[in-house]
């Protein structure tokens, strides 16, 4: 059965590995490099994060590794658990556990992450994209307010983007649209990007005008700040107690 890999920040427990019993000798940067090299052999990694052990524990480090694919994470766990890998002592690797009461909404990947994921699975030349329409909607709202007695200052910039992703090898095209809004007082602080939500489609569609988009794709307004959020908020949901990952005793 095929696995669905969404273009979203991986937060599922079956895509997250907890690695501990890491040696205290190397620096955190050196461990990050060694972990990335070892675990990227099993699939594309979203992140590798290394943390020092708690003060009450023995000196050393533990790591949180996120895969885009649950199957890749499972293969890595089975292959690396209780293996020495890059150090003299074996490490322990478990799939992450998340408190059931905590739930988070999946965040869309930024543009560079999307391209990295597409290149990994489709190949660098295995896909392409084209912009169908790009329009600033904040100007339209200003014109609607021109008849008011008191001119209203521009509160935000709003952009609409419709594009199409093509997979030539599969003779498949997927149209998608995105709507993003940014407060004016923050425009100068961050570079402009368009957030696009894709709607998979197996139909071959050639969209040439705006009217053809009606009824075909749906616009979703996404808060811009969500694309700048880091994954720190998810780390507190994982339990790092070794007791929870202890293997059953062998007969």
GROMACS .gro file of C-alpha atoms in nm:
model
  251
    1UNK     CA    1   0.000   0.000   0.000
    2UNK     CA    2   0.128   0.346  -0.091
    3UNK     CA    3   0.207   0.595   0.184
    4UNK     CA    4   0.065   0.947   0.174
    5UNK     CA    5   0.331   1.211   0.249
    6UNK     CA    6   0.158   1.550   0.292
    7UNK     CA    7   0.328   1.884   0.233
    8UNK     CA    8   0.302   1.972   0.602
    9UNK     CA    9   0.528   1.996   0.906
   10UNK     CA   10   0.552   1.638   1.041
   11UNK     CA   11   0.421   1.627   1.397
   12UNK     CA   12   0.289   1.270   1.411
   13UNK     CA   13   0.449   1.039   1.665
   14UNK     CA   14   0.514   0.768   1.404
   15UNK     CA   15   0.734   1.016   1.213
   16UNK     CA   16   0.936   1.125   1.517
   17UNK     CA   17   1.230   0.938   1.667
   18UNK     CA   18   1.373   0.991   2.014
   19UNK     CA   19   1.743   0.905   2.039
   20UNK     CA   20   1.925   0.899   2.372
   21UNK     CA   21   2.235   0.757   2.539
   22UNK     CA   22   2.438   0.988   2.315
   23UNK     CA   23   2.794   1.038   2.433
   24UNK     CA   24   2.896   1.353   2.619
   25UNK     CA   25   3.231   1.368   2.441
   26UNK     CA   26   3.140   1.532   2.106
   27UNK     CA   27   2.982   1.876   2.084
   28UNK     CA   28   2.613   1.921   2.002
   29UNK     CA   29   2.710   2.040   1.653
   30UNK     CA   30   2.920   1.730   1.590
   31UNK     CA   31   2.640   1.504   1.712
   32UNK     CA   32   2.394   1.685   1.485
   33UNK     CA   33   2.614   1.613   1.184
   34UNK     CA   34   2.664   1.246   1.282
   35UNK     CA   35   2.293   1.190   1.346
   36UNK     CA   36   2.192   1.356   1.019
   37UNK     CA   37   2.440   1.141   0.826
   38UNK     CA   38   2.327   0.819   0.993
   39UNK     CA   39   1.949   0.867   0.977
   40UNK     CA   40   1.919   1.041   0.640
   41UNK     CA   41   2.011   0.707   0.481
   42UNK     CA   42   1.656   0.589   0.560
   43UNK     CA   43   1.462   0.884   0.418
   44UNK     CA   44   1.432   1.259   0.390
   45UNK     CA   45   1.463   1.433   0.727
   46UNK     CA   46   1.265   1.737   0.830
   47UNK     CA   47   1.483   1.817   1.131
   48UNK     CA   48   1.749   1.689   1.368
   49UNK     CA   49   1.764   1.857   1.709
   50UNK     CA   50   2.015   1.780   1.980
   51UNK     CA   51   1.961   1.870   2.349
   52UNK     CA   52   2.173   1.825   2.664
   53UNK     CA   53   2.044   1.583   2.923
   54UNK     CA   54   1.866   1.721   3.228
   55UNK     CA   55   2.083   1.824   3.521
   56UNK     CA   56   1.958   1.530   3.730
   57UNK     CA   57   2.066   1.281   3.461
   58UNK     CA   58   2.416   1.169   3.367
   59UNK     CA   59   2.610   1.393   3.126
   60UNK     CA   60   2.526   1.346   2.762
   61UNK     CA   61   2.272   1.436   2.498
   62UNK     CA   62   1.946   1.321   2.347
   63UNK     CA   63   1.797   1.404   2.007
   64UNK     CA   64   1.459   1.445   1.838
   65UNK     CA   65   1.458   1.346   1.471
   66UNK     CA   66   1.163   1.409   1.242
   67UNK     CA   67   1.100   1.226   0.914
   68UNK     CA   68   0.846   1.316   0.648
   69UNK     CA   69   0.765   0.946   0.606
   70UNK     CA   70   0.636   0.717   0.882
   71UNK     CA   71   0.776   0.415   0.699
   72UNK     CA   72   1.122   0.571   0.685
   73UNK     CA   73   1.108   0.648   1.057
   74UNK     CA   74   1.007   0.290   1.135
   75UNK     CA   75   1.292   0.148   0.926
   76UNK     CA   76   1.540   0.379   1.096
   77UNK     CA   77   1.418   0.283   1.443
   78UNK     CA   78   1.453  -0.089   1.378
   79UNK     CA   79   1.793  -0.056   1.214
   80UNK     CA   80   1.955   0.186   1.461
   81UNK     CA   81   1.817   0.089   1.801
   82UNK     CA   82   2.085  -0.053   2.033
   83UNK     CA   83   2.351  -0.002   1.767
   84UNK     CA   84   2.675   0.187   1.817
   85UNK     CA   85   2.636   0.389   1.497
   86UNK     CA   86   2.903   0.660   1.528
   87UNK     CA   87   3.007   0.612   1.894
   88UNK     CA   88   3.157   0.337   2.108
   89UNK     CA   89   2.843   0.270   2.313
   90UNK     CA   90   2.502   0.176   2.169
   91UNK     CA   91   2.224   0.433   2.143
   92UNK     CA   92   1.855   0.382   2.212
   93UNK     CA   93   1.603   0.478   1.947
   94UNK     CA   94   1.225   0.479   1.991
   95UNK     CA   95   0.930   0.617   1.806
   96UNK     CA   96   0.799   0.926   1.984
   97UNK     CA   97   0.504   0.918   2.221
   98UNK     CA   98   0.263   1.208   2.242
   99UNK     CA   99   0.021   1.284   2.520
  100UNK     CA  100  -0.320   1.197   2.380
  101UNK     CA  101  -0.486   1.508   2.522
  102UNK     CA  102  -0.262   1.741   2.319
  103UNK     CA  103  -0.352   1.806   1.957
  104UNK     CA  104  -0.202   2.052   1.711
  105UNK     CA  105  -0.315   2.172   1.372
  106UNK     CA  106  -0.072   2.075   1.096
  107UNK     CA  107   0.130   2.365   0.955
  108UNK     CA  108   0.202   2.397   0.584
  109UNK     CA  109   0.563   2.374   0.468
  110UNK     CA  110   0.735   2.683   0.336
  111UNK     CA  111   0.840   2.708  -0.027
  112UNK     CA  112   1.194   2.575   0.012
  113UNK     CA  113   1.075   2.276   0.216
  114UNK     CA  114   0.810   2.196  -0.045
  115UNK     CA  115   1.068   2.201  -0.323
  116UNK     CA  116   1.305   1.982  -0.120
  117UNK     CA  117   1.029   1.726  -0.060
  118UNK     CA  118   0.919   1.729  -0.424
  119UNK     CA  119   1.277   1.691  -0.548
  120UNK     CA  120   1.334   1.394  -0.317
  121UNK     CA  121   1.032   1.193  -0.431
  122UNK     CA  122   0.987   1.310  -0.792
  123UNK     CA  123   1.345   1.396  -0.885
  124UNK     CA  124   1.491   1.739  -0.958
  125UNK     CA  125   1.353   1.736  -1.314
  126UNK     CA  126   1.049   1.525  -1.234
  127UNK     CA  127   0.809   1.813  -1.164
  128UNK     CA  128   0.748   2.176  -1.247
  129UNK     CA  129   0.508   2.455  -1.156
  130UNK     CA  130   0.356   2.758  -1.324
  131UNK     CA  131   0.171   3.057  -1.181
  132UNK     CA  132  -0.176   3.094  -1.328
  133UNK     CA  133  -0.270   3.417  -1.154
  134UNK     CA  134  -0.112   3.644  -0.893
  135UNK     CA  135  -0.314   3.940  -0.768
  136UNK     CA  136  -0.299   4.187  -0.480
  137UNK     CA  137  -0.646   4.197  -0.323
  138UNK     CA  138  -0.573   4.482  -0.082
  139UNK     CA  139  -0.599   4.731  -0.372
  140UNK     CA  140  -0.949   4.606  -0.449
  141UNK     CA  141  -1.058   4.667  -0.091
  142UNK     CA  142  -0.917   5.020  -0.106
  143UNK     CA  143  -1.123   5.100  -0.416
  144UNK     CA  144  -1.435   4.973  -0.242
  145UNK     CA  145  -1.372   5.224   0.040
  146UNK     CA  146  -1.312   5.524  -0.189
  147UNK     CA  147  -1.675   5.637  -0.153
  148UNK     CA  148  -1.651   5.662   0.225
  149UNK     CA  149  -1.631   6.009   0.382
  150UNK     CA  150  -1.310   5.933   0.572
  151UNK     CA  151  -1.037   5.745   0.381
  152UNK     CA  152  -0.934   5.432   0.564
  153UNK     CA  153  -0.560   5.361   0.593
  154UNK     CA  154  -0.432   5.037   0.448
  155UNK     CA  155  -0.434   4.789   0.735
  156UNK     CA  156  -0.282   4.491   0.557
  157UNK     CA  157  -0.154   4.351   0.231
  158UNK     CA  158  -0.351   4.061   0.088
  159UNK     CA  159  -0.243   3.849  -0.208
  160UNK     CA  160  -0.412   3.574  -0.408
  161UNK     CA  161  -0.214   3.317  -0.603
  162UNK     CA  162  -0.331   3.033  -0.828
  163UNK     CA  163  -0.076   2.793  -0.968
  164UNK     CA  164  -0.042   2.449  -1.116
  165UNK     CA  165   0.202   2.169  -1.035
  166UNK     CA  166   0.282   1.926  -1.317
  167UNK     CA  167   0.427   1.573  -1.311
  168UNK     CA  168   0.524   1.501  -1.673
  169UNK     CA  169   0.621   1.138  -1.611
  170UNK     CA  170   0.267   1.063  -1.484
  171UNK     CA  171   0.088   1.297  -1.726
  172UNK     CA  172  -0.072   1.460  -1.424
  173UNK     CA  173  -0.145   1.819  -1.323
  174UNK     CA  174  -0.269   1.955  -0.990
  175UNK     CA  175  -0.410   2.309  -0.961
  176UNK     CA  176  -0.410   2.491  -0.630
  177UNK     CA  177  -0.471   2.832  -0.480
  178UNK     CA  178  -0.363   3.027  -0.175
  179UNK     CA  179  -0.460   3.347   0.004
  180UNK     CA  180  -0.229   3.521   0.248
  181UNK     CA  181  -0.263   3.844   0.446
  182UNK     CA  182   0.006   4.042   0.624
  183UNK     CA  183  -0.030   4.353   0.848
  184UNK     CA  184   0.128   4.662   0.697
  185UNK     CA  185   0.342   4.736   1.003
  186UNK     CA  186   0.521   4.400   0.959
  187UNK     CA  187   0.575   4.411   0.584
  188UNK     CA  188   0.917   4.576   0.614
  189UNK     CA  189   1.034   4.319   0.867
  190UNK     CA  190   0.981   4.004   0.662
  191UNK     CA  191   1.032   3.907   0.301
  192UNK     CA  192   0.717   3.850   0.100
  193UNK     CA  193   0.606   3.498   0.015
  194UNK     CA  194   0.286   3.345  -0.112
  195UNK     CA  195   0.143   3.049   0.076
  196UNK     CA  196  -0.025   2.798  -0.154
  197UNK     CA  197  -0.246   2.509  -0.059
  198UNK     CA  198  -0.250   2.226  -0.314
  199UNK     CA  199  -0.555   2.022  -0.404
  200UNK     CA  200  -0.447   1.689  -0.560
  201UNK     CA  201  -0.606   1.609  -0.892
  202UNK     CA  202  -0.555   1.339  -1.152
  203UNK     CA  203  -0.734   1.533  -1.423
  204UNK     CA  204  -0.535   1.711  -1.692
  205UNK     CA  205  -0.656   2.067  -1.676
  206UNK     CA  206  -0.543   2.364  -1.882
  207UNK     CA  207  -0.663   2.678  -1.703
  208UNK     CA  208  -0.625   2.996  -1.908
  209UNK     CA  209  -0.864   3.240  -1.747
  210UNK     CA  210  -1.000   3.329  -1.406
  211UNK     CA  211  -1.352   3.210  -1.489
  212UNK     CA  212  -1.226   2.853  -1.533
  213UNK     CA  213  -1.110   2.851  -1.170
  214UNK     CA  214  -1.465   2.896  -1.038
  215UNK     CA  215  -1.599   2.577  -0.885
  216UNK     CA  216  -1.271   2.397  -0.941
  217UNK     CA  217  -1.053   2.504  -0.650
  218UNK     CA  218  -1.121   2.651  -0.310
  219UNK     CA  219  -0.950   2.949  -0.150
  220UNK     CA  220  -0.835   2.917   0.210
  221UNK     CA  221  -0.724   3.225   0.404
  222UNK     CA  222  -0.423   3.131   0.619
  223UNK     CA  223  -0.274   3.353   0.891
  224UNK     CA  224   0.075   3.453   0.781
  225UNK     CA  225   0.226   3.411   1.127
  226UNK     CA  226   0.170   3.034   1.122
  227UNK     CA  227   0.437   2.993   0.855
  228UNK     CA  228   0.699   3.142   1.082
  229UNK     CA  229   0.627   2.920   1.379
  230UNK     CA  230   0.901   2.688   1.494
  231UNK     CA  231   0.853   2.338   1.624
  232UNK     CA  232   0.949   2.420   1.984
  233UNK     CA  233   0.582   2.420   2.079
  234UNK     CA  234   0.559   2.053   1.986
  235UNK     CA  235   0.859   1.937   2.185
  236UNK     CA  236   0.687   1.978   2.519
  237UNK     CA  237   0.424   1.728   2.410
  238UNK     CA  238   0.672   1.442   2.384
  239UNK     CA  239   0.766   1.243   2.689
  240UNK     CA  240   1.139   1.178   2.714
  241UNK     CA  241   1.124   0.951   3.016
  242UNK     CA  242   1.330   0.643   2.945
  243UNK     CA  243   1.088   0.423   3.137
  244UNK     CA  244   0.825   0.478   2.869
  245UNK     CA  245   1.053   0.336   2.601
  246UNK     CA  246   1.199   0.039   2.784
  247UNK     CA  247   1.193  -0.278   2.575
  248UNK     CA  248   1.025  -0.588   2.716
  249UNK     CA  249   1.260  -0.834   2.882
  250UNK     CA  250   1.369  -1.117   2.657
  251UNK     CA  251   1.320  -1.474   2.770
   0.00000   0.00000   0.00000
